[in-house]
């Protein structure tokens, strides 16, 4: 009996020693799993291409706009978001909020991601791009050119038309980049040759019309001397002197353009925005 008890005690001691030596290994493995999980890039939360918290669109408009966005996303392998808020959080600027929305909901587009954010209360708009999209729709001329496509409708309250124009503009810019390998610049559409031709045509037409009007004026003829334009004896200057009264100087502050783009770009985001 005593031998049996001794054997059981030895077995318990052996099991405890094995478990004690395995515990650090298991703890290290669990720690490695936690670190590996933390090192993985966070996946964006899932929302639709159109988020309308301010309820400015009908369900039909949201559905139609969503279909348009998904078609452009599939065509160019990108992610596009339109995020409409009633108001910005306290202390948050539109650019920073747009960057946060892109990172949280629309990140990791294969060929880039872009978000149009609206804050209806403060009437702010902002376009945020990641660095991949930033190469296709560049800061400055790219964002300003895209703005011209949708901002007028946005200011007039034609929200569905404005968002549709924004998506069409993104499609146009991306198609141009894929075809040429260069970002689209609206200035490249301006033709100096066409402008010069238009000016010459206007000058010729204006000169011809002027000559026609002169030819119709039968009672007018050029005078050989300047005195011919003065009726003799009709004017006589008897006395002349100048009296200085005072000088008034008015200064007006230079107005600021509320529609000019502002930037909250950083090392991982591009874009620009303003008021509507």
Short mmCIF file of C-alpha atoms in Angstrom, two decimals:
data_model
loop_
_atom_site.label_atom_id
_atom_site.label_comp_id
_atom_site.label_asym_id
_atom_site.label_seq_id
_atom_site.Cartn_x
_atom_site.Cartn_y
_atom_site.Cartn_z
CA UNK A 1 0.00 0.00 0.00
CA UNK A 2 2.83 2.33 0.91
CA UNK A 3 4.55 1.60 -2.41
CA UNK A 4 1.34 2.46 -4.28
CA UNK A 5 1.06 5.79 -2.48
CA UNK A 6 4.73 6.55 -3.25
CA UNK A 7 4.19 5.79 -6.96
CA UNK A 8 1.10 8.05 -7.10
CA UNK A 9 2.99 10.88 -5.41
CA UNK A 10 5.85 10.54 -7.89
CA UNK A 11 3.37 10.59 -10.80
CA UNK A 12 1.73 13.79 -9.50
CA UNK A 13 5.13 15.46 -9.12
CA UNK A 14 6.11 14.49 -12.68
CA UNK A 15 2.86 15.85 -14.12
CA UNK A 16 3.30 19.12 -12.23
CA UNK A 17 6.85 19.47 -13.52
CA UNK A 18 5.72 18.87 -17.12
CA UNK A 19 2.88 21.40 -16.84
CA UNK A 20 5.18 23.92 -15.19
CA UNK A 21 7.72 23.70 -18.00
CA UNK A 22 5.01 23.90 -20.69
CA UNK A 23 3.32 26.99 -19.24
CA UNK A 24 5.98 29.52 -20.41
CA UNK A 25 5.91 27.99 -23.88
CA UNK A 26 2.12 28.28 -24.06
CA UNK A 27 2.23 31.86 -22.75
CA UNK A 28 4.86 32.80 -25.33
CA UNK A 29 2.76 31.27 -28.11
CA UNK A 30 -0.34 33.18 -26.99
CA UNK A 31 1.66 36.43 -26.83
CA UNK A 32 3.00 35.82 -30.33
CA UNK A 33 -0.55 35.29 -31.63
CA UNK A 34 -1.68 38.57 -30.04
CA UNK A 35 1.26 40.48 -31.53
CA UNK A 36 0.73 38.91 -34.95
CA UNK A 37 -2.95 39.86 -34.88
CA UNK A 38 -2.13 43.42 -33.86
CA UNK A 39 0.41 43.72 -36.67
CA UNK A 40 -2.19 42.90 -39.32
CA UNK A 41 -3.74 45.95 -41.02
CA UNK A 42 -7.22 46.61 -39.71
CA UNK A 43 -9.95 45.82 -42.17
CA UNK A 44 -12.35 48.70 -42.82
CA UNK A 45 -15.82 48.36 -41.40
CA UNK A 46 -18.49 47.58 -43.96
CA UNK A 47 -20.85 50.36 -45.09
CA UNK A 48 -22.47 51.10 -48.41
CA UNK A 49 -20.97 53.45 -51.01
CA UNK A 50 -23.52 56.10 -49.96
CA UNK A 51 -24.06 57.02 -46.30
CA UNK A 52 -26.79 59.65 -45.89
CA UNK A 53 -27.07 60.56 -42.21
CA UNK A 54 -28.66 63.92 -43.06
CA UNK A 55 -31.47 62.30 -45.13
CA UNK A 56 -31.10 64.62 -48.11
CA UNK A 57 -31.58 61.82 -50.66
CA UNK A 58 -34.54 59.57 -51.33
CA UNK A 59 -34.14 55.80 -51.21
CA UNK A 60 -34.49 55.68 -54.99
CA UNK A 61 -31.70 58.25 -55.40
CA UNK A 62 -29.45 56.34 -53.01
CA UNK A 63 -30.08 53.12 -54.94
CA UNK A 64 -29.35 54.68 -58.32
CA UNK A 65 -26.21 56.39 -57.03
CA UNK A 66 -25.00 53.17 -55.41
CA UNK A 67 -25.33 51.30 -58.72
CA UNK A 68 -23.34 54.01 -60.51
CA UNK A 69 -20.58 53.92 -57.89
CA UNK A 70 -20.30 50.13 -57.93
CA UNK A 71 -19.99 50.15 -61.73
CA UNK A 72 -17.10 52.66 -61.56
CA UNK A 73 -15.48 50.74 -58.68
CA UNK A 74 -15.55 47.49 -60.65
CA UNK A 75 -14.33 49.20 -63.82
CA UNK A 76 -11.27 50.75 -62.18
CA UNK A 77 -10.79 48.49 -59.11
CA UNK A 78 -11.15 51.39 -56.65
CA UNK A 79 -13.32 52.31 -53.68
CA UNK A 80 -15.59 55.37 -53.77
CA UNK A 81 -17.59 56.75 -50.87
CA UNK A 82 -20.11 59.56 -50.47
CA UNK A 83 -20.54 60.29 -46.78
CA UNK A 84 -23.16 62.88 -45.75
CA UNK A 85 -23.27 64.12 -42.17
CA UNK A 86 -25.67 66.50 -40.46
CA UNK A 87 -22.79 68.17 -38.61
CA UNK A 88 -19.14 67.65 -37.74
CA UNK A 89 -18.11 66.47 -34.27
CA UNK A 90 -17.04 69.25 -31.93
CA UNK A 91 -13.50 70.38 -32.65
CA UNK A 92 -13.24 68.31 -35.85
CA UNK A 93 -12.46 69.89 -39.23
CA UNK A 94 -13.94 68.53 -42.45
CA UNK A 95 -10.59 67.40 -43.90
CA UNK A 96 -9.62 65.35 -40.87
CA UNK A 97 -13.08 63.83 -40.66
CA UNK A 98 -12.98 62.84 -44.34
CA UNK A 99 -9.58 61.19 -43.84
CA UNK A 100 -10.94 59.24 -40.86
CA UNK A 101 -14.00 58.12 -42.83
CA UNK A 102 -11.80 56.90 -45.70
CA UNK A 103 -9.54 54.94 -43.35
CA UNK A 104 -12.46 53.43 -41.42
CA UNK A 105 -14.88 52.52 -44.22
CA UNK A 106 -13.28 52.79 -47.67
CA UNK A 107 -9.59 51.89 -47.29
CA UNK A 108 -7.58 49.33 -49.26
CA UNK A 109 -8.94 49.96 -52.76
CA UNK A 110 -6.69 48.07 -55.17
CA UNK A 111 -6.11 51.17 -57.29
CA UNK A 112 -6.95 53.70 -54.62
CA UNK A 113 -9.81 55.07 -52.54
CA UNK A 114 -11.66 58.38 -52.63
CA UNK A 115 -14.36 59.87 -50.39
CA UNK A 116 -16.58 62.92 -50.77
CA UNK A 117 -17.71 64.10 -47.32
CA UNK A 118 -20.44 66.66 -46.70
CA UNK A 119 -21.35 68.38 -43.42
CA UNK A 120 -24.73 69.98 -44.01
CA UNK A 121 -24.80 72.10 -40.85
CA UNK A 122 -21.59 73.98 -41.64
CA UNK A 123 -21.94 73.51 -45.42
CA UNK A 124 -18.48 71.96 -45.69
CA UNK A 125 -17.39 69.62 -48.47
CA UNK A 126 -14.13 67.73 -48.63
CA UNK A 127 -12.61 65.14 -50.97
CA UNK A 128 -10.14 62.77 -49.31
CA UNK A 129 -7.86 60.42 -51.28
CA UNK A 130 -5.35 57.81 -50.21
CA UNK A 131 -1.83 57.89 -51.61
CA UNK A 132 -2.66 55.50 -54.47
CA UNK A 133 -5.62 57.59 -55.63
CA UNK A 134 -3.56 60.72 -55.05
CA UNK A 135 -1.35 59.75 -57.99
CA UNK A 136 -4.40 59.57 -60.26
CA UNK A 137 -6.37 62.57 -58.95
CA UNK A 138 -3.69 64.97 -57.77
CA UNK A 139 -4.01 67.68 -55.15
CA UNK A 140 -4.55 71.18 -56.49
CA UNK A 141 -5.50 71.15 -60.18
CA UNK A 142 -6.98 67.64 -59.98
CA UNK A 143 -9.23 68.30 -57.01
CA UNK A 144 -10.14 71.79 -58.29
CA UNK A 145 -11.09 70.39 -61.69
CA UNK A 146 -13.22 67.70 -60.07
CA UNK A 147 -14.86 70.34 -57.88
CA UNK A 148 -16.01 72.31 -60.90
CA UNK A 149 -18.02 69.30 -62.06
CA UNK A 150 -20.29 69.03 -59.00
CA UNK A 151 -20.05 72.16 -56.84
CA UNK A 152 -22.63 74.31 -58.65
CA UNK A 153 -25.35 71.66 -58.34
CA UNK A 154 -24.33 71.08 -54.74
CA UNK A 155 -24.70 74.79 -53.92
CA UNK A 156 -28.11 74.86 -55.65
CA UNK A 157 -29.38 71.91 -53.60
CA UNK A 158 -29.43 69.46 -56.53
CA UNK A 159 -27.75 66.79 -54.42
CA UNK A 160 -28.42 63.69 -56.51
CA UNK A 161 -27.21 65.42 -59.68
CA UNK A 162 -24.15 66.76 -57.85
CA UNK A 163 -23.11 63.36 -56.51
CA UNK A 164 -23.68 61.77 -59.90
CA UNK A 165 -21.44 64.39 -61.50
CA UNK A 166 -18.77 63.68 -58.86
CA UNK A 167 -18.79 59.96 -59.68
CA UNK A 168 -18.69 60.71 -63.43
CA UNK A 169 -15.72 63.00 -62.82
CA UNK A 170 -13.84 60.32 -60.89
CA UNK A 171 -14.55 57.88 -63.73
CA UNK A 172 -13.21 60.40 -66.28
CA UNK A 173 -10.03 61.09 -64.31
CA UNK A 174 -9.29 57.41 -63.73
CA UNK A 175 -9.94 56.47 -67.37
CA UNK A 176 -7.54 59.21 -68.49
CA UNK A 177 -4.85 57.97 -66.10
CA UNK A 178 -5.23 54.38 -67.28
CA UNK A 179 -4.98 55.47 -70.91
CA UNK A 180 -2.06 57.89 -70.62
CA UNK A 181 -0.30 57.00 -67.38
CA UNK A 182 -0.55 60.66 -66.33
CA UNK A 183 -3.05 62.39 -64.03
CA UNK A 184 -5.72 64.43 -65.77
CA UNK A 185 -5.18 68.20 -65.91
CA UNK A 186 -8.19 70.28 -67.05
CA UNK A 187 -5.80 72.95 -68.38
CA UNK A 188 -4.68 70.52 -71.07
CA UNK A 189 -8.10 70.80 -72.71
CA UNK A 190 -7.46 74.50 -73.46
CA UNK A 191 -6.29 75.05 -77.05
CA UNK A 192 -4.21 78.15 -77.71
CA UNK A 193 -4.66 77.67 -81.46
CA UNK A 194 -8.42 77.73 -81.11
CA UNK A 195 -8.21 80.80 -78.86
CA UNK A 196 -6.04 82.72 -81.36
CA UNK A 197 -8.34 81.82 -84.25
CA UNK A 198 -11.36 82.95 -82.23
CA UNK A 199 -9.73 86.32 -81.46
CA UNK A 200 -8.78 86.90 -85.10
CA UNK A 201 -12.27 86.05 -86.30
CA UNK A 202 -13.75 88.43 -83.70
CA UNK A 203 -11.41 91.26 -84.77
CA UNK A 204 -12.18 90.82 -88.47
CA UNK A 205 -15.91 90.68 -87.82
CA UNK A 206 -15.76 93.74 -85.56
CA UNK A 207 -13.74 95.76 -88.06
CA UNK A 208 -16.11 94.87 -90.89
CA UNK A 209 -19.17 95.80 -88.83
CA UNK A 210 -17.53 99.13 -87.86
CA UNK A 211 -16.83 99.98 -91.50
CA UNK A 212 -20.41 99.15 -92.39
CA UNK A 213 -21.77 101.51 -89.71
CA UNK A 214 -19.43 104.32 -90.85
CA UNK A 215 -20.53 103.93 -94.44
CA UNK A 216 -24.15 104.39 -93.36
CA UNK A 217 -23.42 107.74 -91.68
CA UNK A 218 -23.92 110.11 -94.69
CA UNK A 219 -23.94 113.29 -92.57
CA UNK A 220 -20.53 112.70 -90.98
CA UNK A 221 -17.15 113.40 -92.57
CA UNK A 222 -13.66 113.73 -91.10
CA UNK A 223 -12.36 117.29 -90.50
CA UNK A 224 -8.94 118.41 -91.68
CA UNK A 225 -8.25 120.60 -88.60
CA UNK A 226 -9.29 120.42 -84.94
CA UNK A 227 -10.72 123.96 -85.06
CA UNK A 228 -13.40 122.70 -87.39
CA UNK A 229 -15.05 120.96 -84.47
CA UNK A 230 -15.48 124.26 -82.56
CA UNK A 231 -18.20 126.74 -83.44
CA UNK A 232 -16.58 130.13 -83.67
CA UNK A 233 -17.77 132.64 -81.02
CA UNK A 234 -19.64 129.98 -79.05
CA UNK A 235 -17.18 129.90 -76.13
CA UNK A 236 -15.31 132.67 -74.32
CA UNK A 237 -13.23 132.16 -71.18
CA UNK A 238 -13.27 135.32 -69.04
CA UNK A 239 -11.55 134.11 -65.87
CA UNK A 240 -10.08 130.90 -64.54
CA UNK A 241 -8.80 129.67 -61.16
CA UNK A 242 -8.73 126.39 -59.16
CA UNK A 243 -10.00 125.90 -55.60
CA UNK A 244 -8.76 122.77 -53.80
CA UNK A 245 -11.45 121.47 -51.45
CA UNK A 246 -10.51 118.12 -49.90
CA UNK A 247 -9.51 114.53 -50.62
CA UNK A 248 -11.46 111.46 -49.51
CA UNK A 249 -9.68 108.10 -49.21
CA UNK A 250 -11.74 104.92 -48.88
CA UNK A 251 -10.17 101.56 -48.07
CA UNK A 252 -12.08 98.30 -48.57
CA UNK A 253 -10.86 94.99 -47.16
CA UNK A 254 -10.12 92.37 -49.77
CA UNK A 255 -12.86 89.74 -49.72
CA UNK A 256 -12.11 86.08 -49.19
CA UNK A 257 -13.36 83.35 -51.49
CA UNK A 258 -15.42 80.86 -49.48
CA UNK A 259 -15.32 78.34 -52.31
CA UNK A 260 -11.55 78.14 -52.49
CA UNK A 261 -10.11 74.74 -51.69
CA UNK A 262 -8.50 74.03 -48.33
CA UNK A 263 -6.26 71.08 -47.62
CA UNK A 264 -5.96 68.63 -44.72
CA UNK A 265 -3.62 66.34 -46.60
CA UNK A 266 -0.87 64.48 -44.77
CA UNK A 267 1.66 61.78 -45.58
CA UNK A 268 -1.08 59.21 -46.19
CA UNK A 269 -3.92 61.35 -47.61
CA UNK A 270 -4.52 63.92 -50.30
CA UNK A 271 -7.50 65.99 -51.33
CA UNK A 272 -9.08 69.37 -50.71
CA UNK A 273 -12.35 71.04 -49.87
CA UNK A 274 -14.26 74.20 -49.08
CA UNK A 275 -17.80 75.56 -48.59
CA UNK A 276 -20.86 75.07 -50.77
#
